[in-house]
XYZ file of C-alpha atoms in Angstrom:
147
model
C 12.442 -9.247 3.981
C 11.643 -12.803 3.337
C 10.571 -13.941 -0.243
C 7.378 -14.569 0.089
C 6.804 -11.144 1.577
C 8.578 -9.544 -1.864
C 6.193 -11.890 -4.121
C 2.979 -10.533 -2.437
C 4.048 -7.064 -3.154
C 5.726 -7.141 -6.629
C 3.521 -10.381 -7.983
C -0.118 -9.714 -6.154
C -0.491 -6.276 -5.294
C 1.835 -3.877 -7.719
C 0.406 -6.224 -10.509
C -2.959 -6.277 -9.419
C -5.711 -5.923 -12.375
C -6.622 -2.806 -10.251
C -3.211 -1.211 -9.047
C -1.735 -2.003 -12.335
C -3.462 -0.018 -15.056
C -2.409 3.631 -12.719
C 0.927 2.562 -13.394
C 2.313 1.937 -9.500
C 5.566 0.980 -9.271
C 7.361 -0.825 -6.037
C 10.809 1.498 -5.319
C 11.975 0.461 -2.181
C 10.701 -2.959 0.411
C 11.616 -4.158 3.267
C 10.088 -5.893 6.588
C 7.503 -2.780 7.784
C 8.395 -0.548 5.261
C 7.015 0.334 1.761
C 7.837 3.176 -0.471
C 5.524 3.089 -4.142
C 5.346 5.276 -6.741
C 2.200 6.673 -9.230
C 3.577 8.825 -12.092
C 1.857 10.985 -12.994
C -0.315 10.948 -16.293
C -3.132 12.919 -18.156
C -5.546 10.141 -17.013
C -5.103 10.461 -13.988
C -6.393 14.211 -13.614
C -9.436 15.404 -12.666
C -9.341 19.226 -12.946
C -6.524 20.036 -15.474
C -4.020 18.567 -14.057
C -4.654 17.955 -10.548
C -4.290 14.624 -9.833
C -7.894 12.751 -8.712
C -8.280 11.776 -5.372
C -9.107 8.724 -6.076
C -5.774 7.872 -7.702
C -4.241 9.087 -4.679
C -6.492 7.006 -2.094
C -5.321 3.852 -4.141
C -1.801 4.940 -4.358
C -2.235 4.823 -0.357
C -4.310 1.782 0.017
C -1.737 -0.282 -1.979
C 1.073 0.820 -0.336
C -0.493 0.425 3.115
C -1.197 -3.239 1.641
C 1.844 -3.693 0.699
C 3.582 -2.533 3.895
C 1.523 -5.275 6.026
C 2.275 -7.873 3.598
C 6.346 -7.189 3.512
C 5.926 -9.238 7.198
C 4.675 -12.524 5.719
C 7.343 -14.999 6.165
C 5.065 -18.279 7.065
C 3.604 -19.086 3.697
C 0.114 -19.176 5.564
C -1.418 -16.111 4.077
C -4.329 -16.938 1.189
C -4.780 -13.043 0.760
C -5.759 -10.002 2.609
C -8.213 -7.035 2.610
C -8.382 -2.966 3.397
C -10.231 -3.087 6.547
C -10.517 0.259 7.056
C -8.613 3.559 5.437
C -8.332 7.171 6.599
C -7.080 9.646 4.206
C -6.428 13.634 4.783
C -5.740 15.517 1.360
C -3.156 18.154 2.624
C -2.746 19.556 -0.751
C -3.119 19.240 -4.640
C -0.716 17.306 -6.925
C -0.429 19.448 -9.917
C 0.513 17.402 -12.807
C 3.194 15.455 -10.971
C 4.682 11.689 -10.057
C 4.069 11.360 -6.277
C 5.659 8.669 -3.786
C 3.774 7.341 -0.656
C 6.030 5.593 1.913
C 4.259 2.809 4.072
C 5.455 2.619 7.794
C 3.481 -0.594 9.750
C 3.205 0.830 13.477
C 0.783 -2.111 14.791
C 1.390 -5.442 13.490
C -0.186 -8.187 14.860
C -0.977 -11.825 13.167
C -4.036 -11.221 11.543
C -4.202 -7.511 11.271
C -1.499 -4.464 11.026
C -1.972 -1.034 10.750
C 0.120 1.417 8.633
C 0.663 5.479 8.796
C 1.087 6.163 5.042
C 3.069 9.597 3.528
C 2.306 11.092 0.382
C 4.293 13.640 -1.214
C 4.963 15.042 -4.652
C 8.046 15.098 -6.842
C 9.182 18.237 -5.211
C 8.658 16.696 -1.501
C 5.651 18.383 -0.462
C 3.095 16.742 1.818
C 0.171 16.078 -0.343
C -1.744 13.287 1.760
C -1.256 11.216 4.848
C -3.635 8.099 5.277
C -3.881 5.692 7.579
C -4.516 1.853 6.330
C -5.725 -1.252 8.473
C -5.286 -4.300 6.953
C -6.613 -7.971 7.274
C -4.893 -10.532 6.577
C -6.198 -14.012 6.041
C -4.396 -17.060 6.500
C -5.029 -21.205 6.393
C -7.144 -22.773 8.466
C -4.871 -24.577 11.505
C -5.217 -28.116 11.167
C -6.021 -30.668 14.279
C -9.067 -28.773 15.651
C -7.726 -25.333 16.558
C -9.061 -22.176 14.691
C -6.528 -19.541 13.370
C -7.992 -16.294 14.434
């Protein structure tokens, strides 16, 4: 994975002023694959312990993110964007870390698509989501337009 593929995901997106605070945590990267982690803590519950969806959906929208992003290698990108994310909760995470690994299975210039795992500390399936994601580059210069 080139270098400017690892700073968007360790420098931009694990650090984001967003991802951050949950506590997310970059455990394995390379080109078109992504595993994170969210341990688990008291904050993050909604129910007792059950940890919120929401927590969970961002887990997966980060690591979807972060999956498209480990392709950068042109130094063209300015940022990015969720353009559109699916999530099924299979079941609840009771009070436990849980790891969502980021497979790309489109990737195209502008765009790539990611099938995202989430399971808890004991393996079991807890949500699967599907992430699209933009990605937005420099204008070409001499009159063409990127699209």
């Amino acid at each position: 994975m080139h270098a400017i593929a690892r700073g968007w995901i360790e420098d931009v997106l694990a650090k984001s002023p967003f991802a951050a605070p949950l506590g997310i945590e970059v455990v394995e990267a390379e080109t078109d694959r992504v595993v994170m982690k969210l341990p688990f803590r008291p904050q993050l519950a909604t129910v007792g312990s059950i940890v919120h969806g929401g927590a969970i959906a961002t887990l997966v929208d980060v690591t979807g993110a972060a999956a498209s992003a480990s392709g950068l290698a042109d130094g063209d990108a300015v940022g990015g964007a969720t353009a559109n994310l699916a999530i099924a909760y299979l079941a609840a995470a009771d009070g436990c870390d849980l790891t969502a690994e980021a497979l790309v299975i489109q990737r195209g210039r502008n765009q790539t698509v990611s099938d995202v795992t989430v399971r808890d500390d004991a393996g079991r399936l807890v949500a699967k989501g599907m992430v699209t994601s933009r990605i937005f580059r420099r204008p070409v210069t001499g009159g063409a337009s990127a699209r």
